Structure formats: C-alpha cells, structure tokens
C-alpha cells in the first residue's frame, strides 16, 4: 500500500555491473545455434561489448537483421567445430542438433539455454570439454535480466562473460535448483508477460 519502501538488493551497483565488464576473450570461434529472442539478445550484447563479429557464426534458417560481419548459416555446417557452441534453440530440437553435430571433436565449451536439459545429457550428446547450463529471464532481452548458471567451474569466467551482456549473472551449486529457477525466473514471468 502507499508509502512503502521499495525492495532493494543488498548488492551495490558496482557489484551488479562487475559481471558486465568480464572480458569476452580475444579469440576463439563461437557458433550461436538459434538467433531468436534469447539468442538474438546474446548476439546484440556481445557485439555491443566489443566482440569481433567475425568470431561469430549464427546458425538459424530464419535469422534476419543481424549485425554486420557476423557469418550466417541456415543449417549446421557439415564439418568443423567451434571453440564454443551456444545452444539457443527449443529443447525439442536437441535430437536434431545432436545428430547433425555427431562425430565432431574439439568442442571446448558448450553453453546451453535449453530449459530442462541437464548437463549430463548435454555432455553425452556433444562431447564438450566443458558444459555450462544457463537460464536467463525475460528482462535479459533488454540487458537488464538475471541469468543463473550451473556447470564446470573451470570455465566460470568464460561462461559468465558470455552471459553478462544479458544482465546480472549468478551461479548455483546444485543443478536440481534449476527446476525452481526455470519456474520462477524463466517460464513464469514470460507466461505472465504474454
């Protein structure tokens, strides 16, 4: 009711913005599979943060209005392997992607925003050296969201840098917590928003 103090985070703006200044790395190829709402937001954020567009290949048959210099493919290339593969497609497309990607080696980091697909499943499907699962929320599309991450601690900085363009990045230590994260931060607000 009127006159209430707004809820405030105990984090200061310096803490909140610290994740945004993480380096995106100077080299390494990135394949972004899916450039819809979330994939497109990540791509725009990477470019805005200074990532060289030539590092990025967008794989999406419906991709449009992409930044200049970004390579675009309608389908997964028949050969080759990026340093980082970012899965930003619908979970029901996983089997198709897994089949198309089969037999490739050398994938350093698999970063997935697929809801409900666990890291063990992703590791078995893609054979990546490191797997990180991410759940961004709706405000991420304008760079003001919160993305929750779970995965290999060896690539925390790298994964956080890739997701920082969407807003604040937080890590969880137990993958089982993703069920609550997905319901509260992912699907719930999107459902209400629509």
CSV table of C-alpha atoms in Angstrom, one decimal:
chain,number,residue,atom,x,y,z
A,1,UNK,CA,0.0,0.0,0.0
A,2,UNK,CA,1.1,3.6,-0.4
A,3,UNK,CA,4.3,4.9,1.3
A,4,UNK,CA,6.1,1.5,1.4
A,5,UNK,CA,9.8,1.5,0.8
A,6,UNK,CA,10.7,-0.3,-2.4
A,7,UNK,CA,12.6,-3.6,-2.0
A,8,UNK,CA,16.3,-3.1,-2.6
A,9,UNK,CA,19.1,-5.6,-3.3
A,10,UNK,CA,21.9,-5.7,-0.8
A,11,UNK,CA,24.2,-5.6,-3.8
A,12,UNK,CA,25.6,-2.2,-4.8
A,13,UNK,CA,25.6,-1.1,-8.4
A,14,UNK,CA,29.3,-1.8,-8.6
A,15,UNK,CA,28.7,-5.5,-7.7
A,16,UNK,CA,25.8,-5.6,-10.1
A,17,UNK,CA,27.8,-4.2,-13.0
A,18,UNK,CA,31.0,-6.1,-12.3
A,19,UNK,CA,29.9,-9.1,-14.4
A,20,UNK,CA,29.3,-6.9,-17.4
A,21,UNK,CA,33.0,-5.9,-17.6
A,22,UNK,CA,34.2,-9.5,-17.8
A,23,UNK,CA,36.3,-10.0,-20.9
A,24,UNK,CA,34.8,-11.9,-23.8
A,25,UNK,CA,38.2,-13.1,-24.8
A,26,UNK,CA,40.2,-12.1,-27.8
A,27,UNK,CA,39.9,-15.2,-29.8
A,28,UNK,CA,38.0,-18.4,-30.4
A,29,UNK,CA,35.1,-19.1,-32.7
A,30,UNK,CA,31.5,-19.1,-31.4
A,31,UNK,CA,28.6,-20.8,-33.1
A,32,UNK,CA,25.3,-19.4,-31.9
A,33,UNK,CA,22.6,-22.0,-32.7
A,34,UNK,CA,19.4,-20.0,-32.7
A,35,UNK,CA,19.1,-16.3,-33.0
A,36,UNK,CA,15.5,-15.8,-31.7
A,37,UNK,CA,14.6,-13.8,-28.7
A,38,UNK,CA,17.4,-15.0,-26.3
A,39,UNK,CA,20.0,-15.9,-28.9
A,40,UNK,CA,19.5,-12.6,-30.6
A,41,UNK,CA,19.8,-10.7,-27.3
A,42,UNK,CA,23.1,-12.5,-26.6
A,43,UNK,CA,24.4,-11.7,-30.0
A,44,UNK,CA,23.5,-8.0,-29.8
A,45,UNK,CA,25.1,-7.9,-26.3
A,46,UNK,CA,28.3,-9.5,-27.5
A,47,UNK,CA,28.7,-7.0,-30.3
A,48,UNK,CA,27.8,-4.1,-28.0
A,49,UNK,CA,30.5,-5.2,-25.6
A,50,UNK,CA,33.1,-5.2,-28.4
A,51,UNK,CA,33.3,-8.8,-29.6
A,52,UNK,CA,34.7,-9.1,-33.1
A,53,UNK,CA,31.7,-10.1,-35.3
A,54,UNK,CA,33.9,-12.3,-37.4
A,55,UNK,CA,34.3,-14.7,-34.5
A,56,UNK,CA,30.5,-15.5,-34.5
A,57,UNK,CA,28.6,-17.8,-36.8
A,58,UNK,CA,24.8,-17.7,-36.4
A,59,UNK,CA,23.1,-20.9,-37.4
A,60,UNK,CA,19.4,-20.2,-37.9
A,61,UNK,CA,17.3,-20.6,-41.1
A,62,UNK,CA,15.1,-17.6,-40.1
A,63,UNK,CA,17.9,-15.2,-38.9
A,64,UNK,CA,17.4,-11.6,-40.0
A,65,UNK,CA,18.6,-8.2,-39.1
A,66,UNK,CA,22.0,-9.5,-37.8
A,67,UNK,CA,25.0,-7.2,-37.1
A,68,UNK,CA,27.4,-6.7,-40.0
A,69,UNK,CA,30.3,-9.0,-40.1
A,70,UNK,CA,28.5,-12.0,-38.4
A,71,UNK,CA,28.6,-15.1,-40.6
A,72,UNK,CA,25.2,-16.7,-41.1
A,73,UNK,CA,24.3,-20.3,-41.9
A,74,UNK,CA,20.8,-21.7,-42.5
A,75,UNK,CA,21.9,-25.1,-41.1
A,76,UNK,CA,24.7,-26.5,-39.0
A,77,UNK,CA,27.8,-26.7,-41.2
A,78,UNK,CA,28.6,-30.3,-42.3
A,79,UNK,CA,32.1,-30.2,-40.9
A,80,UNK,CA,34.1,-28.2,-38.4
A,81,UNK,CA,33.8,-27.5,-34.8
A,82,UNK,CA,33.8,-24.1,-33.0
A,83,UNK,CA,35.6,-23.4,-29.8
A,84,UNK,CA,32.3,-22.5,-28.2
A,85,UNK,CA,28.8,-23.7,-29.1
A,86,UNK,CA,25.9,-21.8,-27.7
A,87,UNK,CA,22.6,-23.7,-27.9
A,88,UNK,CA,19.7,-21.2,-28.0
A,89,UNK,CA,17.0,-23.3,-29.7
A,90,UNK,CA,13.9,-25.1,-28.3
A,91,UNK,CA,14.6,-28.2,-26.2
A,92,UNK,CA,12.6,-30.3,-28.6
A,93,UNK,CA,15.2,-29.6,-31.3
A,94,UNK,CA,18.0,-31.2,-29.3
A,95,UNK,CA,17.9,-34.6,-31.0
A,96,UNK,CA,18.1,-33.0,-34.5
A,97,UNK,CA,21.1,-30.8,-33.4
A,98,UNK,CA,22.8,-33.8,-31.7
A,99,UNK,CA,22.5,-35.9,-34.8
A,100,UNK,CA,23.9,-33.1,-37.1
A,101,UNK,CA,26.8,-32.4,-34.7
A,102,UNK,CA,27.7,-36.1,-34.2
A,103,UNK,CA,31.3,-37.2,-34.6
A,104,UNK,CA,32.9,-33.8,-34.2
A,105,UNK,CA,35.7,-33.4,-31.7
A,106,UNK,CA,37.4,-30.4,-30.1
A,107,UNK,CA,34.5,-28.5,-28.7
A,108,UNK,CA,35.9,-26.5,-25.7
A,109,UNK,CA,32.7,-25.1,-24.2
A,110,UNK,CA,29.0,-25.9,-24.7
A,111,UNK,CA,26.7,-23.2,-23.3
A,112,UNK,CA,23.1,-24.1,-23.3
A,113,UNK,CA,19.9,-22.1,-22.6
A,114,UNK,CA,17.7,-25.2,-23.2
A,115,UNK,CA,15.2,-25.4,-20.4
A,116,UNK,CA,15.0,-28.8,-18.7
A,117,UNK,CA,18.1,-30.4,-20.4
A,118,UNK,CA,20.7,-31.4,-17.8
A,119,UNK,CA,24.4,-31.0,-18.1
A,120,UNK,CA,25.0,-34.8,-18.2
A,121,UNK,CA,22.7,-35.1,-21.2
A,122,UNK,CA,24.4,-32.3,-22.9
A,123,UNK,CA,27.9,-33.7,-22.2
A,124,UNK,CA,27.0,-37.1,-23.6
A,125,UNK,CA,25.4,-35.6,-26.7
A,126,UNK,CA,28.2,-33.2,-27.7
A,127,UNK,CA,31.4,-34.4,-26.0
A,128,UNK,CA,32.4,-30.9,-25.0
A,129,UNK,CA,35.4,-30.5,-22.7
A,130,UNK,CA,33.2,-28.1,-20.5
A,131,UNK,CA,29.4,-27.8,-20.2
A,132,UNK,CA,27.5,-24.9,-18.7
A,133,UNK,CA,23.8,-24.6,-18.4
A,134,UNK,CA,22.1,-21.1,-18.3
A,135,UNK,CA,18.6,-19.8,-17.5
A,136,UNK,CA,18.2,-16.2,-18.4
A,137,UNK,CA,14.9,-14.4,-17.6
A,138,UNK,CA,12.7,-12.1,-19.7
A,139,UNK,CA,14.4,-8.8,-18.9
A,140,UNK,CA,17.6,-10.3,-20.3
A,141,UNK,CA,16.3,-9.4,-23.8
A,142,UNK,CA,17.0,-5.7,-22.9
A,143,UNK,CA,20.2,-6.4,-20.9
A,144,UNK,CA,18.5,-6.0,-17.5
A,145,UNK,CA,17.9,-9.6,-16.6
A,146,UNK,CA,19.4,-12.2,-14.3
A,147,UNK,CA,21.0,-15.3,-15.7
A,148,UNK,CA,21.5,-18.3,-13.5
A,149,UNK,CA,24.4,-20.6,-14.4
A,150,UNK,CA,25.4,-24.1,-13.5
A,151,UNK,CA,28.3,-26.1,-14.8
A,152,UNK,CA,32.0,-26.7,-14.9
A,153,UNK,CA,33.9,-24.4,-12.5
A,154,UNK,CA,36.9,-24.3,-14.9
A,155,UNK,CA,35.1,-22.1,-17.3
A,156,UNK,CA,33.1,-19.9,-14.9
A,157,UNK,CA,34.7,-16.6,-16.0
A,158,UNK,CA,34.3,-17.5,-19.7
A,159,UNK,CA,30.7,-18.5,-19.4
A,160,UNK,CA,29.8,-15.6,-17.2
A,161,UNK,CA,31.4,-13.2,-19.7
A,162,UNK,CA,29.2,-14.6,-22.5
A,163,UNK,CA,26.1,-14.2,-20.4
A,164,UNK,CA,26.9,-10.8,-18.8
A,165,UNK,CA,25.6,-8.9,-21.8
A,166,UNK,CA,22.1,-10.0,-20.6
A,167,UNK,CA,22.5,-8.5,-17.1
A,168,UNK,CA,23.5,-9.9,-13.8
A,169,UNK,CA,25.0,-13.4,-13.6
A,170,UNK,CA,24.5,-15.8,-10.7
A,171,UNK,CA,25.8,-19.3,-10.2
A,172,UNK,CA,24.1,-22.2,-8.4
A,173,UNK,CA,26.0,-25.2,-6.9
A,174,UNK,CA,23.2,-27.8,-7.3
A,175,UNK,CA,21.7,-28.4,-10.8
A,176,UNK,CA,18.5,-29.6,-9.1
A,177,UNK,CA,17.8,-25.9,-8.3
A,178,UNK,CA,17.2,-25.3,-12.0
A,179,UNK,CA,13.7,-26.6,-11.6
A,180,UNK,CA,12.8,-23.7,-9.3
A,181,UNK,CA,14.9,-21.2,-11.3
A,182,UNK,CA,13.1,-22.2,-14.5
A,183,UNK,CA,9.6,-21.9,-12.9
A,184,UNK,CA,10.3,-18.6,-11.2
A,185,UNK,CA,12.8,-16.7,-13.4
A,186,UNK,CA,12.3,-18.3,-16.8
A,187,UNK,CA,8.9,-19.5,-17.7
A,188,UNK,CA,6.8,-17.8,-15.0
A,189,UNK,CA,7.5,-14.1,-15.9
A,190,UNK,CA,7.3,-14.9,-19.7
A,191,UNK,CA,3.9,-16.5,-19.2
A,192,UNK,CA,2.6,-13.5,-17.2
A,193,UNK,CA,4.1,-11.1,-19.7
A,194,UNK,CA,2.3,-12.7,-22.7
